[in-house]
CSV table of C-alpha atoms in Angstrom, one decimal:
chain,number,residue,atom,x,y,z
N,365,MET,CA,70.5,66.6,-5.4
N,366,ASP,CA,73.4,68.9,-6.3
N,367,LYS,CA,73.7,68.8,-10.1
N,368,SER,CA,76.6,70.8,-11.5
N,369,CYS,CA,75.2,71.3,-15.1
N,370,ILE,CA,71.5,71.7,-15.9
N,371,ASN,CA,70.4,70.6,-19.3
N,372,VAL,CA,67.8,72.6,-21.2
N,373,GLY,CA,65.5,71.6,-24.1
N,374,ILE,CA,63.5,74.2,-26.1
N,375,LEU,CA,60.2,73.4,-27.9
N,376,GLY,CA,59.9,75.9,-30.7
N,377,TRP,CA,62.6,77.8,-32.5
N,378,GLY,CA,60.7,80.9,-33.7
N,379,THR,CA,61.4,84.5,-32.7
N,380,VAL,CA,61.5,84.0,-29.0
N,381,GLY,CA,63.1,80.5,-29.1
N,382,THR,CA,65.9,82.0,-31.2
N,383,GLY,CA,66.5,84.7,-28.6
N,384,VAL,CA,66.6,82.2,-25.8
N,385,SER,CA,69.1,80.1,-27.6
N,386,LYS,CA,71.3,83.1,-28.2
N,387,ILE,CA,71.3,84.1,-24.6
N,388,LEU,CA,72.0,80.6,-23.3
N,389,ILE,CA,74.9,80.1,-25.7
N,390,ASN,CA,76.4,83.6,-26.0
N,391,GLN,CA,75.9,84.6,-22.3
N,392,ASN,CA,76.6,81.2,-20.8
N,393,ALA,CA,79.6,82.4,-18.8
N,394,LEU,CA,77.8,85.5,-17.5
N,395,ILE,CA,74.8,83.4,-16.4
N,396,SER,CA,77.0,81.0,-14.5
N,397,LYS,CA,78.9,83.9,-12.8
N,398,ASN,CA,75.8,85.8,-11.8
N,399,SER,CA,73.5,82.9,-10.9
N,400,GLY,CA,75.8,80.1,-9.7
N,401,VAL,CA,74.2,77.6,-12.1
N,402,GLU,CA,75.7,76.1,-15.3
N,403,LEU,CA,73.2,75.7,-18.2
N,404,SER,CA,73.7,73.6,-21.2
N,405,LEU,CA,71.4,73.8,-24.3
N,406,GLU,CA,71.0,70.2,-25.3
N,407,LYS,CA,68.0,70.1,-27.7
N,408,VAL,CA,66.0,72.6,-29.8
N,409,VAL,CA,62.9,71.4,-31.6
N,410,LYS,CA,61.8,73.0,-34.9
N,411,ARG,CA,59.0,71.6,-36.9
N,412,SER,CA,60.8,71.9,-40.3
N,413,LEU,CA,64.4,71.2,-40.8
N,414,PRO,CA,67.1,72.3,-41.7
N,415,ALA,CA,67.2,75.8,-40.3
N,416,THR,CA,69.7,78.4,-39.4
N,417,ARG,CA,69.4,81.7,-37.4
N,418,GLU,CA,71.5,84.8,-37.7
N,419,GLY,CA,73.8,85.4,-34.7
N,420,ILE,CA,73.6,81.9,-33.3
N,421,GLU,CA,75.3,78.6,-34.0
N,422,LEU,CA,73.7,75.6,-32.2
N,423,PRO,CA,75.8,72.8,-30.8
N,424,PRO,CA,76.1,69.7,-33.1
N,425,ASN,CA,73.1,67.4,-33.1
N,426,CYS,CA,71.1,70.0,-31.1
N,427,LEU,CA,68.4,70.8,-33.6
N,428,THR,CA,65.6,68.2,-34.1
N,429,SER,CA,62.1,68.1,-35.4
N,430,ASP,CA,61.0,65.5,-32.8
N,431,PRO,CA,59.6,66.9,-29.5
N,432,ASN,CA,60.0,63.5,-27.9
N,433,GLN,CA,63.8,64.1,-27.9
N,434,VAL,CA,63.0,66.8,-25.3
N,435,VAL,CA,60.0,65.7,-23.3
N,436,GLU,CA,61.1,62.0,-23.1
N,437,ASN,CA,64.8,62.6,-22.9
N,438,PRO,CA,66.1,61.6,-19.4
N,439,ASP,CA,69.0,63.9,-19.8
N,440,ILE,CA,66.8,67.0,-20.1
N,441,ASP,CA,66.1,68.8,-16.8
N,442,ILE,CA,64.2,71.8,-18.0
N,443,VAL,CA,61.7,72.0,-20.9
N,444,VAL,CA,61.0,75.4,-22.4
N,445,GLU,CA,57.7,75.6,-24.3
N,446,LEU,CA,57.6,78.3,-27.0
N,447,ILE,CA,55.5,76.7,-29.7
N,448,GLY,CA,52.3,78.7,-28.8
N,449,GLY,CA,48.8,77.5,-29.2
N,450,VAL,CA,46.9,75.3,-26.7
N,451,SER,CA,46.4,71.7,-27.7
N,452,GLU,CA,49.9,70.6,-28.6
N,453,ALA,CA,51.5,72.7,-26.0
N,454,HIS,CA,49.2,71.3,-23.3
N,455,SER,CA,50.1,67.7,-24.3
N,456,LEU,CA,53.8,68.3,-24.4
N,457,ILE,CA,53.9,70.2,-21.1
N,458,THR,CA,51.8,67.5,-19.4
N,459,ARG,CA,54.2,64.8,-20.5
N,460,ALA,CA,57.2,66.8,-19.5
N,461,ILE,CA,55.9,67.4,-16.0
N,462,GLU,CA,54.9,63.7,-15.7
N,463,ASN,CA,58.5,62.9,-16.6
N,464,GLY,CA,59.7,65.0,-13.7
N,465,LYS,CA,61.0,67.9,-15.7
N,466,HIS,CA,60.7,71.6,-14.7
N,467,VAL,CA,58.8,73.7,-17.3
N,468,VAL,CA,59.1,77.2,-18.5
N,469,THR,CA,56.4,78.7,-20.8
N,470,ALA,CA,55.5,82.0,-22.3
N,471,ASN,CA,52.0,80.6,-23.3
N,472,LYS,CA,49.4,82.8,-21.6
N,473,ALA,CA,46.5,81.3,-23.7
N,474,LEU,CA,47.4,77.8,-22.4
N,475,LEU,CA,47.7,78.9,-18.8
N,476,ALA,CA,44.4,80.9,-19.0
N,477,GLU,CA,42.6,77.8,-20.1
N,478,HIS,CA,44.5,75.0,-18.4
N,479,GLY,CA,46.5,76.7,-15.7
N,480,GLY,CA,44.7,75.0,-12.7
N,481,GLU,CA,45.3,71.5,-14.1
N,482,LEU,CA,48.9,72.1,-15.0
N,483,PHE,CA,49.9,73.8,-11.7
N,484,GLN,CA,48.3,71.0,-9.7
N,485,LEU,CA,50.2,68.4,-11.9
N,486,ALA,CA,53.4,70.3,-11.3
N,487,GLN,CA,52.8,70.2,-7.5
N,488,LYS,CA,52.1,66.5,-7.6
N,489,HIS,CA,55.4,65.8,-9.4
N,490,GLN,CA,57.3,68.4,-7.4
N,491,VAL,CA,58.5,70.4,-10.3
N,492,SER,CA,58.2,74.1,-11.0
N,493,LEU,CA,56.1,75.7,-13.7
N,494,ASN,CA,57.4,79.2,-14.5
N,495,PHE,CA,55.7,81.7,-16.7
N,496,GLU,CA,57.2,85.2,-16.4
N,497,ALA,CA,57.3,85.8,-20.2
N,498,SER,CA,53.6,85.1,-20.5
N,499,THR,CA,52.7,88.6,-19.5
N,500,ALA,CA,54.2,91.9,-20.6
N,501,GLY,CA,57.3,90.4,-22.3
N,502,GLY,CA,60.5,91.6,-20.6
N,503,ILE,CA,58.8,93.3,-17.7
N,504,PRO,CA,59.3,91.2,-14.5
N,505,ILE,CA,55.7,91.7,-13.3
N,506,ILE,CA,55.0,88.0,-12.5
N,507,LYS,CA,58.0,87.7,-10.2
N,508,THR,CA,57.2,91.0,-8.6
N,509,LEU,CA,53.6,89.9,-7.7
N,510,GLN,CA,54.9,86.5,-6.6
N,511,GLU,CA,57.7,87.7,-4.4
N,512,SER,CA,58.3,91.5,-4.0
N,513,PHE,CA,54.8,92.5,-3.1
N,514,THR,CA,53.8,89.5,-0.9
N,515,ALA,CA,53.6,91.9,2.1
N,516,ASN,CA,51.1,94.1,0.2
N,517,GLN,CA,47.4,93.9,-0.4
N,518,ILE,CA,47.1,94.7,-4.0
N,519,GLU,CA,44.5,97.5,-4.1
N,520,SER,CA,44.5,97.8,-7.9
N,521,LEU,CA,46.4,97.2,-11.1
N,522,TYR,CA,46.2,98.7,-14.5
N,523,GLY,CA,48.0,97.2,-17.5
N,524,ILE,CA,48.8,98.2,-21.0
N,525,VAL,CA,49.7,94.6,-21.9
N,526,ASN,CA,49.0,94.3,-25.6
N,527,GLY,CA,51.6,96.0,-27.8
N,528,THR,CA,49.5,95.7,-31.0
N,529,CYS,CA,46.6,97.7,-29.5
N,530,ASN,CA,48.9,100.2,-27.9
N,531,TYR,CA,50.7,100.8,-31.2
N,532,ILE,CA,47.5,101.3,-33.1
N,533,LEU,CA,46.0,103.7,-30.5
N,534,THR,CA,49.3,105.6,-30.4
N,535,GLU,CA,49.5,106.1,-34.1
N,536,MET,CA,45.8,107.1,-34.3
N,537,ASN,CA,46.5,109.7,-31.6
N,538,LEU,CA,49.7,111.1,-33.0
N,539,HIS,CA,49.0,111.1,-36.7
N,540,GLY,CA,45.2,111.3,-37.0
N,541,VAL,CA,44.8,108.1,-39.0
N,542,ASP,CA,41.9,105.7,-38.9
N,543,PHE,CA,41.9,102.3,-37.2
N,544,SER,CA,41.8,100.2,-40.3
N,545,ASP,CA,44.8,102.1,-41.9
N,546,VAL,CA,46.9,101.7,-38.8
N,547,LEU,CA,46.0,98.0,-38.5
N,548,THR,CA,47.3,97.4,-42.0
N,549,GLU,CA,50.5,99.3,-41.3
N,550,ALA,CA,50.9,97.3,-38.0
N,551,GLN,CA,50.6,94.0,-39.9
N,552,GLU,CA,53.1,95.1,-42.5
N,553,LYS,CA,55.6,96.0,-39.7
N,554,GLY,CA,55.0,92.7,-37.9
N,555,TYR,CA,53.3,94.3,-34.9
N,556,ALA,CA,50.0,92.6,-35.7
N,557,GLU,CA,49.2,89.1,-36.9
N,558,ALA,CA,47.5,88.4,-40.2
N,559,ASP,CA,44.4,87.6,-38.2
N,560,PRO,CA,44.6,90.2,-35.4
N,561,THR,CA,41.4,89.2,-33.6
N,562,LEU,CA,43.0,88.0,-30.4
N,563,ASP,CA,44.8,91.4,-30.0
N,564,VAL,CA,42.3,94.0,-31.2
N,565,GLU,CA,39.3,92.3,-29.6
N,566,GLY,CA,41.0,92.4,-26.2
N,567,ILE,CA,41.3,88.6,-25.8
N,568,ASP,CA,45.1,88.6,-25.5
N,569,ALA,CA,45.0,91.3,-22.8
N,570,ALA,CA,42.3,89.4,-21.0
N,571,GLN,CA,44.3,86.2,-20.9
N,572,LYS,CA,47.2,88.2,-19.3
N,573,LEU,CA,44.9,89.9,-16.8
N,574,SER,CA,43.6,86.4,-15.8
N,575,LEU,CA,47.2,85.5,-14.7
N,576,LEU,CA,47.8,88.7,-12.9
N,577,ILE,CA,44.5,88.4,-11.0
N,578,ALA,CA,45.5,84.9,-9.9
N,579,LEU,CA,48.7,86.2,-8.4
N,580,ALA,CA,47.3,89.4,-7.0
N,581,TYR,CA,44.1,88.0,-5.4
N,582,GLY,CA,44.3,84.2,-5.4
N,583,VAL,CA,41.3,83.9,-7.8
N,584,ASN,CA,41.5,81.6,-10.8
N,585,LEU,CA,39.3,83.5,-13.2
N,586,SER,CA,38.7,82.5,-16.8
N,587,ILE,CA,38.2,85.3,-19.3
N,588,ASP,CA,34.6,84.4,-19.9
N,589,LYS,CA,33.8,85.5,-16.3
N,590,PHE,CA,34.7,89.2,-16.8
N,591,HIS,CA,34.1,92.0,-19.3
N,592,VAL,CA,36.3,92.0,-22.4
N,593,GLU,CA,36.1,94.7,-25.0
N,594,GLY,CA,38.5,95.5,-27.8
N,595,ILE,CA,39.4,98.7,-29.8
N,596,THR,CA,37.7,98.0,-33.1
N,597,ASP,CA,35.0,100.5,-32.4
N,598,ILE,CA,37.4,103.4,-31.5
N,599,SER,CA,37.1,106.0,-34.2
N,600,GLN,CA,39.3,108.9,-35.0
N,601,LYS,CA,36.6,111.2,-33.6
N,602,GLU,CA,36.9,109.6,-30.2
N,603,ILE,CA,40.7,110.0,-30.3
N,604,GLN,CA,40.4,113.6,-31.2
N,605,TYR,CA,37.6,114.5,-28.8
N,606,ALA,CA,39.4,112.7,-25.9
N,607,ARG,CA,42.5,114.8,-26.6
N,608,GLU,CA,40.5,118.0,-26.6
N,609,LEU,CA,39.2,117.0,-23.2
N,610,GLY,CA,42.6,116.2,-21.8
N,611,TYR,CA,42.6,112.4,-22.1
N,612,VAL,CA,44.3,109.7,-24.1
N,613,VAL,CA,42.5,106.4,-25.2
N,614,LYS,CA,44.3,103.3,-24.0
N,615,LEU,CA,43.3,99.6,-23.9
N,616,LEU,CA,43.6,98.8,-20.2
N,617,ALA,CA,43.4,95.5,-18.3
N,618,ILE,CA,42.1,96.5,-14.9
N,619,ALA,CA,41.7,94.7,-11.6
N,620,LYS,CA,40.6,96.4,-8.4
N,621,LEU,CA,39.8,95.2,-4.9
N,622,THR,CA,36.5,96.8,-3.9
N,623,ASP,CA,35.4,97.9,-0.4
N,624,ASP,CA,33.3,94.8,0.0
N,625,ASN,CA,36.2,92.5,-0.8
N,626,ARG,CA,35.3,91.7,-4.3
N,627,VAL,CA,37.6,91.9,-7.4
N,628,GLU,CA,36.7,94.0,-10.4
N,629,ALA,CA,38.1,92.5,-13.6
N,630,ARG,CA,37.7,94.1,-17.0
N,631,VAL,CA,39.5,94.9,-20.2
N,632,HIS,CA,38.3,97.8,-22.4
N,633,PRO,CA,39.3,101.1,-24.0
N,634,THR,CA,39.7,103.7,-21.3
N,635,LEU,CA,40.3,107.4,-21.1
N,636,VAL,CA,43.3,108.2,-19.0
N,637,PRO,CA,44.5,111.7,-18.2
N,638,GLU,CA,47.0,112.8,-20.8
N,639,ARG,CA,49.4,114.0,-18.1
N,640,SER,CA,49.6,110.6,-16.5
N,641,LEU,CA,52.5,108.2,-16.9
N,642,LEU,CA,50.3,105.5,-18.5
N,643,ALA,CA,49.0,108.0,-21.1
N,644,ASN,CA,52.6,108.4,-22.3
N,645,VAL,CA,53.4,104.8,-22.8
N,646,GLY,CA,53.6,104.8,-26.6
N,647,GLY,CA,54.1,102.5,-29.5
N,648,ALA,CA,54.3,98.7,-28.9
N,649,TYR,CA,55.6,99.2,-25.3
N,650,ASN,CA,53.8,97.7,-22.3
N,651,ALA,CA,53.3,99.1,-18.8
N,652,VAL,CA,51.7,97.7,-15.6
N,653,CYS,CA,50.7,100.0,-12.7
N,654,VAL,CA,50.4,98.2,-9.4
N,655,ILE,CA,49.1,100.0,-6.3
N,656,GLY,CA,49.9,98.1,-3.1
N,657,SER,CA,48.7,98.8,0.4
N,658,ALA,CA,52.3,99.4,1.7
N,659,VAL,CA,54.3,100.3,-1.4
N,660,GLY,CA,51.7,102.6,-3.0
N,661,PRO,CA,51.7,103.3,-6.7
N,662,THR,CA,54.4,101.6,-8.8
N,663,LEU,CA,54.9,101.5,-12.5
N,664,PHE,CA,56.7,98.8,-14.6
N,665,TYR,CA,57.5,99.8,-18.1
N,666,GLY,CA,59.3,98.1,-21.0
N,667,GLN,CA,59.0,96.1,-24.2
N,668,GLY,CA,56.1,93.8,-24.1
N,669,ALA,CA,57.1,91.6,-27.0
N,670,GLY,CA,60.0,90.9,-29.4
N,671,GLU,CA,62.8,88.4,-29.6
N,672,MET,CA,65.3,89.6,-26.9
N,673,PRO,CA,63.0,91.2,-24.3
N,674,THR,CA,60.8,88.2,-24.1
N,675,ALA,CA,63.8,85.8,-24.3
N,676,SER,CA,65.3,87.7,-21.3
N,677,ALA,CA,62.2,86.8,-19.2
N,678,VAL,CA,62.3,83.2,-20.4
N,679,VAL,CA,65.9,82.8,-19.4
N,680,ALA,CA,65.3,84.3,-16.0
N,681,ASP,CA,62.7,81.6,-15.5
N,682,ILE,CA,65.1,78.9,-16.7
N,683,ILE,CA,67.7,80.1,-14.1
N,684,ASP,CA,65.1,79.9,-11.4
N,685,ALA,CA,64.2,76.4,-12.5
N,686,ALA,CA,67.8,75.4,-12.7
N,687,LYS,CA,68.3,76.5,-9.1
N,688,SER,CA,65.4,74.3,-8.1
N,689,VAL,CA,67.1,71.4,-9.9
N,690,LYS,CA,70.5,72.1,-8.4
N,691,ASN,CA,69.2,72.4,-4.8
N,692,GLY,CA,66.5,69.7,-5.1
N,693,ILE,CA,63.6,72.0,-4.2
N,694,TYR,CA,60.7,73.5,-6.0
N,695,PRO,CA,58.8,76.7,-5.2
N,696,GLU,CA,55.3,77.0,-3.6
N,697,ILE,CA,52.6,77.4,-6.2
N,698,SER,CA,49.9,80.1,-5.7
N,699,HIS,CA,46.7,78.6,-4.2
N,700,ALA,CA,44.7,80.4,-7.0
N,701,TRP,CA,45.0,77.3,-9.2
N,702,PHE,CA,43.8,74.9,-6.6
N,703,PRO,CA,40.0,74.5,-6.4
N,704,ASP,CA,40.0,72.9,-3.0
N,705,VAL,CA,41.6,76.0,-1.4
N,706,PRO,CA,39.0,78.6,-0.4
N,707,VAL,CA,39.4,82.1,-1.6
N,708,GLU,CA,38.4,85.2,0.3
N,709,VAL,CA,37.2,87.3,-2.6
N,710,THR,CA,34.6,87.0,-5.3
N,711,VAL,CA,34.2,88.7,-8.7
N,712,CYS,CA,32.4,92.0,-9.0
N,713,PRO,CA,30.3,91.9,-12.2
N,714,ILE,CA,30.7,94.8,-14.6
N,715,ASP,CA,27.2,96.0,-13.8
N,716,ASP,CA,28.3,96.8,-10.2
N,717,ILE,CA,31.3,99.0,-11.0
N,718,TYR,CA,31.4,102.7,-10.3
N,719,THR,CA,33.4,104.8,-12.7
N,720,ARG,CA,33.2,108.0,-14.8
N,721,TYR,CA,32.1,107.9,-18.5
N,722,TYR,CA,32.6,109.7,-21.8
N,723,LEU,CA,29.5,109.7,-23.9
N,724,ARG,CA,28.9,110.9,-27.4
N,725,PHE,CA,25.6,111.1,-29.2
N,726,VAL,CA,24.7,112.3,-32.7
N,727,VAL,CA,21.5,114.3,-32.2
N,728,ILE,CA,19.1,116.6,-34.1
N,729,ASP,CA,20.2,120.2,-33.5
N,730,ARG,CA,17.1,121.6,-31.9
N,731,PRO,CA,16.2,123.1,-28.5
N,732,GLY,CA,15.4,120.8,-25.6
N,733,VAL,CA,17.6,117.8,-26.7
N,734,LEU,CA,20.1,118.2,-23.9
N,735,ALA,CA,17.3,118.6,-21.4
N,736,LYS,CA,15.8,115.3,-22.5
N,737,ILE,CA,19.1,113.4,-22.3
N,738,GLY,CA,20.0,115.0,-19.0
N,739,SER,CA,16.7,114.1,-17.5
N,740,ILE,CA,17.1,110.4,-18.4
N,741,LEU,CA,20.6,110.4,-16.9
N,742,GLY,CA,19.4,112.2,-13.8
N,743,ASP,CA,16.5,109.7,-13.3
N,744,ASN,CA,19.2,107.0,-13.3
N,745,ASP,CA,21.4,108.7,-10.7
N,746,ILE,CA,23.9,109.8,-13.3
N,747,SER,CA,25.3,113.3,-12.9
N,748,ILE,CA,26.8,115.2,-15.8
N,749,ALA,CA,30.2,116.8,-15.2
N,750,SER,CA,30.5,118.7,-18.5
N,751,VAL,CA,28.9,119.0,-22.0
N,752,ILE,CA,30.4,120.0,-25.3
N,753,GLN,CA,28.5,120.4,-28.5
N,754,LYS,CA,30.5,120.3,-31.7
N,755,GLU,CA,29.8,122.0,-35.0
N,756,PRO,CA,26.9,120.5,-37.1
N,757,HIS,CA,27.6,117.4,-39.1
N,758,ASP,CA,25.1,118.4,-41.7
N,759,THR,CA,22.0,120.6,-41.9
N,760,GLU,CA,20.4,119.1,-38.9
N,761,THR,CA,22.6,116.9,-36.6
N,762,VAL,CA,25.5,117.7,-34.2
N,763,SER,CA,27.8,115.6,-31.9
N,764,LEU,CA,27.0,116.0,-28.2
N,765,MET,CA,29.7,114.9,-25.8
N,766,MET,CA,29.4,114.4,-22.1
N,767,LEU,CA,31.6,113.5,-19.2
N,768,THR,CA,29.8,112.1,-16.2
N,769,HIS,CA,30.7,111.9,-12.5
N,770,LYS,CA,31.1,108.4,-11.1
N,771,ALA,CA,28.0,106.3,-11.8
N,772,LEU,CA,26.9,102.7,-11.5
N,773,GLU,CA,27.4,100.7,-14.8
N,774,LYS,CA,24.0,99.1,-14.5
N,775,ASN,CA,22.4,102.5,-14.3
N,776,MET,CA,24.4,103.7,-17.3
N,777,LYS,CA,23.2,100.8,-19.4
N,778,THR,CA,19.6,101.5,-18.5
N,779,ALA,CA,19.9,105.2,-19.3
N,780,LEU,CA,21.5,104.5,-22.6
N,781,ASN,CA,18.7,102.1,-23.6
N,782,GLU,CA,16.2,104.9,-22.9
N,783,ILE,CA,18.2,107.6,-24.6
N,784,LEU,CA,18.6,105.6,-27.8
N,785,LYS,CA,14.9,105.4,-28.1
N,786,LEU,CA,14.5,109.2,-28.3
N,787,GLU,CA,13.6,110.3,-31.8
N,788,VAL,CA,16.1,113.1,-31.6
N,789,VAL,CA,19.1,110.7,-31.2
N,790,LYS,CA,20.4,109.4,-34.6
N,791,GLY,CA,22.5,106.2,-34.6
N,792,GLY,CA,24.1,104.6,-31.6
N,793,ALA,CA,26.0,106.0,-28.7
N,794,LYS,CA,29.7,106.0,-28.0
N,795,LEU,CA,30.7,105.1,-24.4
N,796,ILE,CA,34.2,104.9,-23.1
N,797,ARG,CA,35.0,104.5,-19.4
N,798,ILE,CA,37.3,106.9,-17.6
N,799,GLU,CA,40.0,106.0,-15.0
N,800,GLU,CA,41.3,108.9,-13.0
N,801,GLU,CA,43.2,106.8,-10.4
N,802,VAL,CA,46.1,106.3,-12.9
N,803,ASP,CA,46.9,110.1,-12.8
N,804,PHE,CA,50.4,110.0,-11.4
């Protein structure tokens, strides 16, 4: 079927939906010239009417509050889902696919929970389900993994994929402020939601990592199957001490292929060398480092959120879908979302990873304390690389910081349990994993 004009309907006219409508209308001639497809914005769904947006005037009768005018409209070829959430989005996308419409979504939470079901449904109805904007905003990392790196075995990837956390950690590092104060500032500036739990607890980053792993390794991995840790316990002391040691704290989404063909998957605060490129990704920006067997280290950097960067990724997906409509074809869908297709890799639990560690203890300032802690670490096959003792906190306690060589996570947990039982250790321990492989 060669269709000259492809009709688009948008579900959700918030920040990103507004940006998408601006591009589709204001850049229509450029899109047609560069892509060879003609797009027409037919319907935009907004829950409450009327509404206007600065810098955009929608065509007459385009705006509606009824999603059925998009998902049940026989004239709509491509449905763009930008309402967020899971339940309603899942229902609308399901109906759109069943009605033979190609779908574009930026909804990583939906795909992390229902991706397998929706991709299988899309294949059944021979339509595409595109999701570039679901991860890292305007950075084209999805298409890169789907297309550009298909000749590579992905050895590892490291992502700064949550702008809220990166903004908070950057401000803590640059200005010496505490987490709670920066979080309040981020909320006032619109970088953080009123309820920031999904961001600061690492859940948003984990949902994005789940999608990246599916593309890189063919494993459909829900976020409850791997280690997820946020930044709420990162104190100004850890930021300062990391800097003194030559590191910067970042929330990283990490995936690695191990020597025994298992996939490491984890999200947690990480010390990265301050001279590395990832350490210098500041503010609300995102970056994804991908190391491929042929291409080697690559770094993708850009705005991970916001109206126009995210809209740019959405429109790129719309154009891909429009080409499918025009040519009567649809792309192959990764086997990661199909349970009957065997995968060649399994997940490596967090207890089995080998990495370096930063440790900080508050201990009684007396002779023999370091020897006791060092003995326990040694008994668990953990070698100390360096030790720093800070000035006393009070009349009897000091901070004792250690960097270790690579050790097994399971051994580290055992050692910490034993160390925390020592009467000379006051309070808990601070542990942050270190990644040296990003040092380029």
